[in-house]
């Protein structure tokens, strides 16, 4: 029996226990997977208690992904470039830090939604932790260019510089977005959490595939995309399930089938 959990604050809303229970059922792997609310200033102690109780691994969500990076004793390349960890595997005395967010997004885009990122122009809105977490796996798909636009231009410029060694990137302020359409727009801002949509040129959505990393509701970005002739509009529920599947495989070696899980979780969430 594997012992897993997800840490966050808040954590009550987390769908991870349900998703992992479905993976376990399907693969015949026995797991227990709990939700653990860590006090904001006590993530390391709370995680250590769980490790000492015989844990095999855990997921980490907002706001502890950087704390989890600091806790890990080893880091995958994804975790290293993201500067954040959402999955830890306990391996003897080692805590191996991985970040499956970007792989989850890429798997959802390419395998579930049938979108080839090769040679595409991608516009990412936002330059915070969420953007840092997805850039490497996106660049590994060899898009023509990734443009990062942020309310605070300097953060987008810095992020584009940090990732320039992995592919073609550029960064600028939201106001520099032109009416020229792009192939794919990814909303990685936290604006949706506040019921807001960054104020940008509407023409850029024309015929673009628009993807919000948020899930579980029709976001202002999704409304904006639909109202401005986007080709297709998606939320991040598929990414949520795929990042969980990558974590499950990292821990157990078993690759779950995700299509039915995405359907089940969407039905639960509607
Ligand atoms: P996360 O880990 O979710 O990425 P974050 O690191 O705090 O969270 O980053 C939030 C991102 O959303 C930032 O890019 C932020 O822009 P700033 O860098 O200018 O703060 C962006 N953001 C949040 N609210 C926004 C809004 N109302 N309009 C535009 N961008 C917004």
mmCIF file of C-alpha atoms and ligand atoms in Angstrom:
data_model
loop_
_atom_site.group_PDB
_atom_site.id
_atom_site.type_symbol
_atom_site.label_atom_id
_atom_site.label_comp_id
_atom_site.label_asym_id
_atom_site.label_seq_id
_atom_site.Cartn_x
_atom_site.Cartn_y
_atom_site.Cartn_z
ATOM 1 C CA UNK A 1 0.000 0.000 0.000
ATOM 2 C CA UNK A 2 1.497 3.325 -1.112
ATOM 3 C CA UNK A 3 1.012 6.313 1.162
ATOM 4 C CA UNK A 4 0.501 9.650 -0.634
ATOM 5 C CA UNK A 5 -1.043 13.065 0.108
ATOM 6 C CA UNK A 6 -1.458 16.561 -1.276
ATOM 7 C CA UNK A 7 -0.404 19.617 0.735
ATOM 8 C CA UNK A 8 -1.871 23.069 0.256
ATOM 9 C CA UNK A 9 -3.559 25.988 1.967
ATOM 10 C CA UNK A 10 -6.455 25.994 1.272
ATOM 11 C CA UNK A 11 -6.771 22.316 0.297
ATOM 12 C CA UNK A 12 -10.430 21.395 0.832
ATOM 13 C CA UNK A 13 -11.289 22.024 -2.856
ATOM 14 C CA UNK A 14 -8.538 19.699 -4.165
ATOM 15 C CA UNK A 15 -9.632 17.095 -6.716
ATOM 16 C CA UNK A 16 -6.317 15.206 -6.435
ATOM 17 C CA UNK A 17 -7.528 12.490 -3.998
ATOM 18 C CA UNK A 18 -10.397 11.616 -6.381
ATOM 19 C CA UNK A 19 -8.128 11.610 -9.437
ATOM 20 C CA UNK A 20 -5.509 9.383 -7.789
ATOM 21 C CA UNK A 21 -8.192 7.037 -6.432
ATOM 22 C CA UNK A 22 -9.423 6.564 -10.018
ATOM 23 C CA UNK A 23 -5.848 5.893 -11.232
ATOM 24 C CA UNK A 24 -5.336 3.367 -8.418
ATOM 25 C CA UNK A 25 -8.581 1.549 -9.202
ATOM 26 C CA UNK A 26 -7.718 1.377 -12.859
ATOM 27 C CA UNK A 27 -4.094 0.192 -12.472
ATOM 28 C CA UNK A 28 -4.730 -2.148 -9.519
ATOM 29 C CA UNK A 29 -2.177 -0.289 -7.379
ATOM 30 C CA UNK A 30 -3.206 0.081 -3.732
ATOM 31 C CA UNK A 31 -2.854 3.594 -2.392
ATOM 32 C CA UNK A 32 -4.083 5.870 0.345
ATOM 33 C CA UNK A 33 -4.097 9.533 -0.622
ATOM 34 C CA UNK A 34 -5.074 12.257 1.842
ATOM 35 C CA UNK A 35 -5.457 16.039 1.816
ATOM 36 C CA UNK A 36 -3.234 17.823 4.317
ATOM 37 C CA UNK A 37 -3.783 21.453 5.251
ATOM 38 C CA UNK A 38 -0.375 22.875 6.192
ATOM 39 C CA UNK A 39 -0.267 26.131 8.158
ATOM 40 C CA UNK A 40 1.235 28.842 5.904
ATOM 41 C CA UNK A 41 4.467 29.078 7.940
ATOM 42 C CA UNK A 42 4.758 25.354 8.781
ATOM 43 C CA UNK A 43 5.024 23.484 5.495
ATOM 44 C CA UNK A 44 8.470 21.894 6.181
ATOM 45 C CA UNK A 45 7.476 20.520 9.603
ATOM 46 C CA UNK A 46 4.081 19.297 8.351
ATOM 47 C CA UNK A 47 5.720 17.565 5.369
ATOM 48 C CA UNK A 48 8.444 16.048 7.586
ATOM 49 C CA UNK A 49 5.808 14.548 9.911
ATOM 50 C CA UNK A 50 4.145 12.929 6.913
ATOM 51 C CA UNK A 51 7.494 11.589 5.631
ATOM 52 C CA UNK A 52 8.306 10.200 9.101
ATOM 53 C CA UNK A 53 4.948 8.414 9.154
ATOM 54 C CA UNK A 54 6.120 6.261 6.210
ATOM 55 C CA UNK A 55 5.027 8.313 3.192
ATOM 56 C CA UNK A 56 6.068 7.272 -0.313
ATOM 57 C CA UNK A 57 5.451 10.661 -1.893
ATOM 58 C CA UNK A 58 3.276 13.737 -1.991
ATOM 59 C CA UNK A 59 1.917 16.487 -4.196
ATOM 60 C CA UNK A 60 2.201 20.137 -3.327
ATOM 61 C CA UNK A 61 -0.069 22.924 -4.441
ATOM 62 C CA UNK A 62 -0.487 26.657 -3.802
ATOM 63 C CA UNK A 63 1.264 28.258 -1.928
ATOM 64 C CA UNK A 64 3.969 25.686 -1.143
ATOM 65 C CA UNK A 65 5.593 24.822 -4.497
ATOM 66 C CA UNK A 66 8.692 26.928 -3.792
ATOM 67 C CA UNK A 67 8.922 25.571 -0.208
ATOM 68 C CA UNK A 68 8.749 22.060 -1.685
ATOM 69 C CA UNK A 69 11.604 22.945 -4.039
ATOM 70 C CA UNK A 70 13.664 23.938 -0.988
ATOM 71 C CA UNK A 71 12.683 20.749 0.864
ATOM 72 C CA UNK A 72 13.705 18.405 -1.983
ATOM 73 C CA UNK A 73 17.263 17.052 -1.852
ATOM 74 C CA UNK A 74 17.348 16.304 -5.602
ATOM 75 C CA UNK A 75 15.613 18.038 -8.528
ATOM 76 C CA UNK A 76 14.589 16.943 -12.006
ATOM 77 C CA UNK A 77 15.416 19.298 -14.883
ATOM 78 C CA UNK A 78 11.748 20.372 -14.948
ATOM 79 C CA UNK A 79 11.820 21.219 -11.243
ATOM 80 C CA UNK A 80 15.160 22.980 -11.617
ATOM 81 C CA UNK A 81 13.997 25.259 -14.452
ATOM 82 C CA UNK A 82 10.583 25.861 -12.868
ATOM 83 C CA UNK A 83 12.209 26.709 -9.529
ATOM 84 C CA UNK A 84 9.198 24.948 -8.027
ATOM 85 C CA UNK A 85 8.155 21.397 -7.144
ATOM 86 C CA UNK A 86 4.638 19.932 -7.250
ATOM 87 C CA UNK A 87 5.612 16.280 -6.693
ATOM 88 C CA UNK A 88 8.051 14.701 -4.244
ATOM 89 C CA UNK A 89 9.093 11.052 -4.188
ATOM 90 C CA UNK A 90 10.529 9.716 -0.944
ATOM 91 C CA UNK A 91 13.478 7.482 -1.821
ATOM 92 C CA UNK A 92 15.293 6.375 1.341
ATOM 93 C CA UNK A 93 16.833 9.539 2.718
ATOM 94 C CA UNK A 94 16.394 11.413 -0.543
ATOM 95 C CA UNK A 95 13.427 13.587 -1.435
ATOM 96 C CA UNK A 96 13.279 13.755 -5.209
ATOM 97 C CA UNK A 97 11.560 16.906 -6.475
ATOM 98 C CA UNK A 98 9.699 16.892 -9.782
ATOM 99 C CA UNK A 99 7.403 19.393 -11.475
ATOM 100 C CA UNK A 100 4.720 17.734 -13.603
ATOM 101 C CA UNK A 101 2.661 20.872 -14.368
ATOM 102 C CA UNK A 102 4.304 21.643 -17.712
ATOM 103 C CA UNK A 103 4.280 18.018 -18.869
ATOM 104 C CA UNK A 104 0.615 17.860 -17.880
ATOM 105 C CA UNK A 105 -0.190 20.879 -20.033
ATOM 106 C CA UNK A 106 1.788 19.569 -23.011
ATOM 107 C CA UNK A 107 0.180 16.099 -22.781
ATOM 108 C CA UNK A 108 -3.282 17.644 -22.618
ATOM 109 C CA UNK A 109 -2.609 19.930 -25.591
ATOM 110 C CA UNK A 110 -0.897 17.381 -27.810
ATOM 111 C CA UNK A 111 -2.533 14.050 -26.911
ATOM 112 C CA UNK A 112 -6.011 14.907 -25.636
ATOM 113 C CA UNK A 113 -6.751 17.974 -27.738
ATOM 114 C CA UNK A 114 -4.705 17.009 -30.810
ATOM 115 C CA UNK A 115 -2.794 20.298 -30.997
ATOM 116 C CA UNK A 116 0.660 20.118 -32.551
ATOM 117 C CA UNK A 117 2.839 22.812 -30.988
ATOM 118 C CA UNK A 118 5.652 22.418 -33.518
ATOM 119 C CA UNK A 119 6.367 25.642 -35.419
ATOM 120 C CA UNK A 120 3.424 27.443 -33.728
ATOM 121 C CA UNK A 121 3.432 30.975 -32.352
ATOM 122 C CA UNK A 122 2.445 30.774 -28.676
ATOM 123 C CA UNK A 123 1.442 33.760 -26.541
ATOM 124 C CA UNK A 124 1.521 33.273 -22.757
ATOM 125 C CA UNK A 125 -0.245 35.816 -20.551
ATOM 126 C CA UNK A 126 1.491 36.176 -17.178
ATOM 127 C CA UNK A 127 5.065 35.826 -15.955
ATOM 128 C CA UNK A 128 4.672 34.353 -12.473
ATOM 129 C CA UNK A 129 5.257 30.877 -11.065
ATOM 130 C CA UNK A 130 2.679 29.234 -13.335
ATOM 131 C CA UNK A 131 4.438 30.491 -16.476
ATOM 132 C CA UNK A 132 7.886 29.481 -15.185
ATOM 133 C CA UNK A 133 6.476 25.991 -14.538
ATOM 134 C CA UNK A 134 5.279 25.389 -18.107
ATOM 135 C CA UNK A 135 7.971 27.056 -20.232
ATOM 136 C CA UNK A 136 10.516 24.234 -20.577
ATOM 137 C CA UNK A 137 8.078 21.479 -21.634
ATOM 138 C CA UNK A 138 6.409 23.913 -24.071
ATOM 139 C CA UNK A 139 9.761 24.930 -25.600
ATOM 140 C CA UNK A 140 10.716 21.246 -25.947
ATOM 141 C CA UNK A 141 7.815 20.940 -28.428
ATOM 142 C CA UNK A 142 9.752 23.315 -30.697
ATOM 143 C CA UNK A 143 7.209 26.066 -31.256
ATOM 144 C CA UNK A 144 8.248 28.793 -33.694
ATOM 145 C CA UNK A 145 8.285 31.312 -30.848
ATOM 146 C CA UNK A 146 6.915 31.801 -27.329
ATOM 147 C CA UNK A 147 5.900 35.349 -26.492
ATOM 148 C CA UNK A 148 5.434 36.146 -22.799
ATOM 149 C CA UNK A 149 3.253 39.181 -22.066
ATOM 150 C CA UNK A 150 2.840 40.431 -18.533
ATOM 151 C CA UNK A 151 1.236 43.378 -16.693
ATOM 152 C CA UNK A 152 4.688 44.066 -15.233
ATOM 153 C CA UNK A 153 6.800 44.023 -18.400
ATOM 154 C CA UNK A 154 10.162 43.590 -16.620
ATOM 155 C CA UNK A 155 9.135 40.154 -15.270
ATOM 156 C CA UNK A 156 8.226 38.928 -18.776
ATOM 157 C CA UNK A 157 11.505 40.239 -20.201
ATOM 158 C CA UNK A 158 13.512 38.502 -17.455
ATOM 159 C CA UNK A 159 11.656 35.203 -17.864
ATOM 160 C CA UNK A 160 12.182 35.272 -21.650
ATOM 161 C CA UNK A 161 15.920 35.798 -21.035
ATOM 162 C CA UNK A 162 16.081 32.968 -18.477
ATOM 163 C CA UNK A 163 14.579 30.497 -20.963
ATOM 164 C CA UNK A 164 16.242 31.765 -24.173
ATOM 165 C CA UNK A 165 18.727 28.870 -24.058
ATOM 166 C CA UNK A 166 15.845 26.396 -24.535
ATOM 167 C CA UNK A 167 14.201 28.038 -27.564
ATOM 168 C CA UNK A 168 12.952 31.255 -29.114
ATOM 169 C CA UNK A 169 11.347 33.460 -26.444
ATOM 170 C CA UNK A 170 10.541 37.145 -26.059
ATOM 171 C CA UNK A 171 8.937 39.145 -23.269
ATOM 172 C CA UNK A 172 6.986 42.412 -23.119
ATOM 173 C CA UNK A 173 4.120 44.283 -21.424
ATOM 174 C CA UNK A 174 0.448 43.393 -22.038
ATOM 175 C CA UNK A 175 -0.103 46.725 -23.808
ATOM 176 C CA UNK A 176 2.365 45.668 -26.547
ATOM 177 C CA UNK A 177 0.103 42.823 -27.684
ATOM 178 C CA UNK A 178 -0.983 43.624 -31.228
ATOM 179 C CA UNK A 179 -4.154 42.745 -33.098
ATOM 180 C CA UNK A 180 -2.205 40.193 -35.186
ATOM 181 C CA UNK A 181 -3.536 36.712 -34.447
ATOM 182 C CA UNK A 182 -1.281 34.032 -32.944
ATOM 183 C CA UNK A 183 -1.748 30.238 -33.011
ATOM 184 C CA UNK A 184 -2.179 29.565 -29.290
ATOM 185 C CA UNK A 185 -2.876 31.803 -26.279
ATOM 186 C CA UNK A 186 -2.320 30.389 -22.792
ATOM 187 C CA UNK A 187 -3.673 32.308 -19.816
ATOM 188 C CA UNK A 188 -1.206 31.735 -16.976
ATOM 189 C CA UNK A 189 -2.150 34.840 -14.990
ATOM 190 C CA UNK A 190 -3.959 34.545 -11.697
ATOM 191 C CA UNK A 191 -6.446 37.191 -12.907
ATOM 192 C CA UNK A 192 -9.245 34.614 -13.292
ATOM 193 C CA UNK A 193 -9.076 33.961 -9.543
ATOM 194 C CA UNK A 194 -10.233 37.558 -9.059
ATOM 195 C CA UNK A 195 -12.828 37.270 -11.822
ATOM 196 C CA UNK A 196 -10.698 39.479 -14.081
ATOM 197 C CA UNK A 197 -9.338 39.386 -17.603
ATOM 198 C CA UNK A 198 -6.134 41.265 -18.534
ATOM 199 C CA UNK A 199 -7.034 44.179 -20.796
ATOM 200 C CA UNK A 200 -5.447 43.268 -24.150
ATOM 201 C CA UNK A 201 -6.011 43.753 -27.895
ATOM 202 C CA UNK A 202 -8.986 41.587 -28.839
ATOM 203 C CA UNK A 203 -7.806 40.820 -32.389
ATOM 204 C CA UNK A 204 -5.052 38.556 -31.081
ATOM 205 C CA UNK A 205 -7.682 35.907 -30.208
ATOM 206 C CA UNK A 206 -8.983 35.743 -33.768
ATOM 207 C CA UNK A 207 -8.689 32.119 -34.924
ATOM 208 C CA UNK A 208 -6.386 31.246 -32.007
ATOM 209 C CA UNK A 209 -6.617 28.223 -29.722
ATOM 210 C CA UNK A 210 -7.168 29.664 -26.237
ATOM 211 C CA UNK A 211 -6.309 27.680 -23.102
ATOM 212 C CA UNK A 212 -6.787 28.786 -19.486
ATOM 213 C CA UNK A 213 -4.695 26.974 -16.868
ATOM 214 C CA UNK A 214 -7.646 27.463 -14.502
ATOM 215 C CA UNK A 215 -10.371 24.825 -14.412
ATOM 216 C CA UNK A 216 -13.740 24.162 -12.957
ATOM 217 C CA UNK A 217 -15.574 27.194 -14.219
ATOM 218 C CA UNK A 218 -16.039 29.361 -17.283
ATOM 219 C CA UNK A 219 -13.320 31.972 -16.670
ATOM 220 C CA UNK A 220 -13.317 35.625 -17.844
ATOM 221 C CA UNK A 221 -10.466 34.661 -20.228
ATOM 222 C CA UNK A 222 -12.592 31.897 -21.751
ATOM 223 C CA UNK A 223 -15.527 34.325 -22.157
ATOM 224 C CA UNK A 224 -13.176 36.868 -23.759
ATOM 225 C CA UNK A 225 -11.769 34.237 -26.138
ATOM 226 C CA UNK A 226 -15.243 33.032 -27.202
ATOM 227 C CA UNK A 227 -16.433 36.613 -27.738
ATOM 228 C CA UNK A 228 -13.393 37.403 -29.890
ATOM 229 C CA UNK A 229 -13.543 34.647 -32.502
ATOM 230 C CA UNK A 230 -11.142 32.163 -30.931
ATOM 231 C CA UNK A 231 -10.864 28.933 -32.908
ATOM 232 C CA UNK A 232 -11.239 26.769 -29.775
ATOM 233 C CA UNK A 233 -11.418 27.468 -26.052
ATOM 234 C CA UNK A 234 -10.293 25.104 -23.276
ATOM 235 C CA UNK A 235 -9.959 25.166 -19.510
ATOM 236 C CA UNK A 236 -7.158 23.446 -17.560
ATOM 237 C CA UNK A 237 -9.020 20.385 -16.268
ATOM 238 C CA UNK A 238 -7.177 18.094 -18.686
ATOM 239 C CA UNK A 239 -3.869 19.542 -17.499
ATOM 240 C CA UNK A 240 -4.881 18.887 -13.882
ATOM 241 C CA UNK A 241 -5.525 15.208 -14.620
ATOM 242 C CA UNK A 242 -2.389 14.860 -16.765
ATOM 243 C CA UNK A 243 -0.084 16.418 -14.173
ATOM 244 C CA UNK A 244 -1.563 13.953 -11.667
ATOM 245 C CA UNK A 245 -0.992 11.044 -14.080
ATOM 246 C CA UNK A 246 2.664 12.065 -14.497
ATOM 247 C CA UNK A 247 3.038 12.163 -10.681
ATOM 248 C CA UNK A 248 1.354 8.737 -10.337
ATOM 249 C CA UNK A 249 3.777 7.280 -12.907
ATOM 250 C CA UNK A 250 6.754 8.954 -11.192
ATOM 251 C CA UNK A 251 5.773 7.283 -7.896
ATOM 252 C CA UNK A 252 4.484 3.878 -8.981
ATOM 253 C CA UNK A 253 5.921 3.296 -12.472
ATOM 254 C CA UNK A 254 2.358 2.754 -13.781
ATOM 255 C CA UNK A 255 0.920 5.005 -16.511
ATOM 256 C CA UNK A 256 -2.821 5.527 -15.960
ATOM 257 C CA UNK A 257 -5.277 5.988 -18.799
ATOM 258 C CA UNK A 258 -6.568 9.554 -18.504
ATOM 259 C CA UNK A 259 -9.456 10.056 -20.970
ATOM 260 C CA UNK A 260 -12.081 8.381 -18.794
ATOM 261 C CA UNK A 261 -10.717 10.088 -15.673
ATOM 262 C CA UNK A 262 -11.005 13.517 -17.314
ATOM 263 C CA UNK A 263 -14.641 12.707 -18.227
ATOM 264 C CA UNK A 264 -15.452 11.496 -14.715
ATOM 265 C CA UNK A 265 -13.828 14.487 -13.000
ATOM 266 C CA UNK A 266 -15.530 16.922 -15.365
ATOM 267 C CA UNK A 267 -18.903 15.355 -14.627
ATOM 268 C CA UNK A 268 -18.230 15.566 -10.870
ATOM 269 C CA UNK A 269 -17.192 19.166 -11.208
ATOM 270 C CA UNK A 270 -20.091 20.389 -13.389
HETATM 271 P P1 LIG B 1 1.231 32.035 -10.100
HETATM 272 O O1 LIG B 1 2.069 31.160 -9.246
HETATM 273 O O2 LIG B 1 -0.218 31.634 -10.183
HETATM 274 O O3 LIG B 1 1.825 32.287 -11.446
HETATM 275 P P2 LIG B 1 2.156 34.606 -9.331
HETATM 276 O O4 LIG B 1 3.569 34.115 -9.381
HETATM 277 O O5 LIG B 1 1.724 35.483 -8.195
HETATM 278 O O6 LIG B 1 1.146 33.410 -9.318
HETATM 279 O O7 LIG B 1 1.866 35.348 -10.713
HETATM 280 C C1 LIG B 1 0.608 35.872 -11.032
HETATM 281 C C2 LIG B 1 0.649 36.390 -12.465
HETATM 282 O O8 LIG B 1 -0.649 36.845 -12.844
HETATM 283 C C3 LIG B 1 1.598 37.556 -12.678
HETATM 284 O O9 LIG B 1 2.113 37.480 -13.971
HETATM 285 C C4 LIG B 1 0.646 38.759 -12.535
HETATM 286 O O10 LIG B 1 1.102 39.939 -13.172
HETATM 287 P P3 LIG B 1 2.181 40.901 -12.432
HETATM 288 O O11 LIG B 1 3.504 40.216 -12.546
HETATM 289 O O12 LIG B 1 2.109 42.180 -13.171
HETATM 290 O O13 LIG B 1 1.687 41.016 -11.003
HETATM 291 C C5 LIG B 1 -0.565 38.214 -13.245
HETATM 292 N N1 LIG B 1 -1.835 38.894 -12.859
HETATM 293 C C6 LIG B 1 -2.533 38.743 -11.721
HETATM 294 N N2 LIG B 1 -3.672 39.485 -11.751
HETATM 295 C C7 LIG B 1 -3.699 40.106 -12.956
HETATM 296 C C8 LIG B 1 -4.616 40.994 -13.611
HETATM 297 N N3 LIG B 1 -5.747 41.404 -13.015
HETATM 298 N N4 LIG B 1 -4.312 41.422 -14.863
HETATM 299 C C9 LIG B 1 -3.174 41.009 -15.466
HETATM 300 N N5 LIG B 1 -2.272 40.175 -14.916
HETATM 301 C C10 LIG B 1 -2.520 39.722 -13.679
#
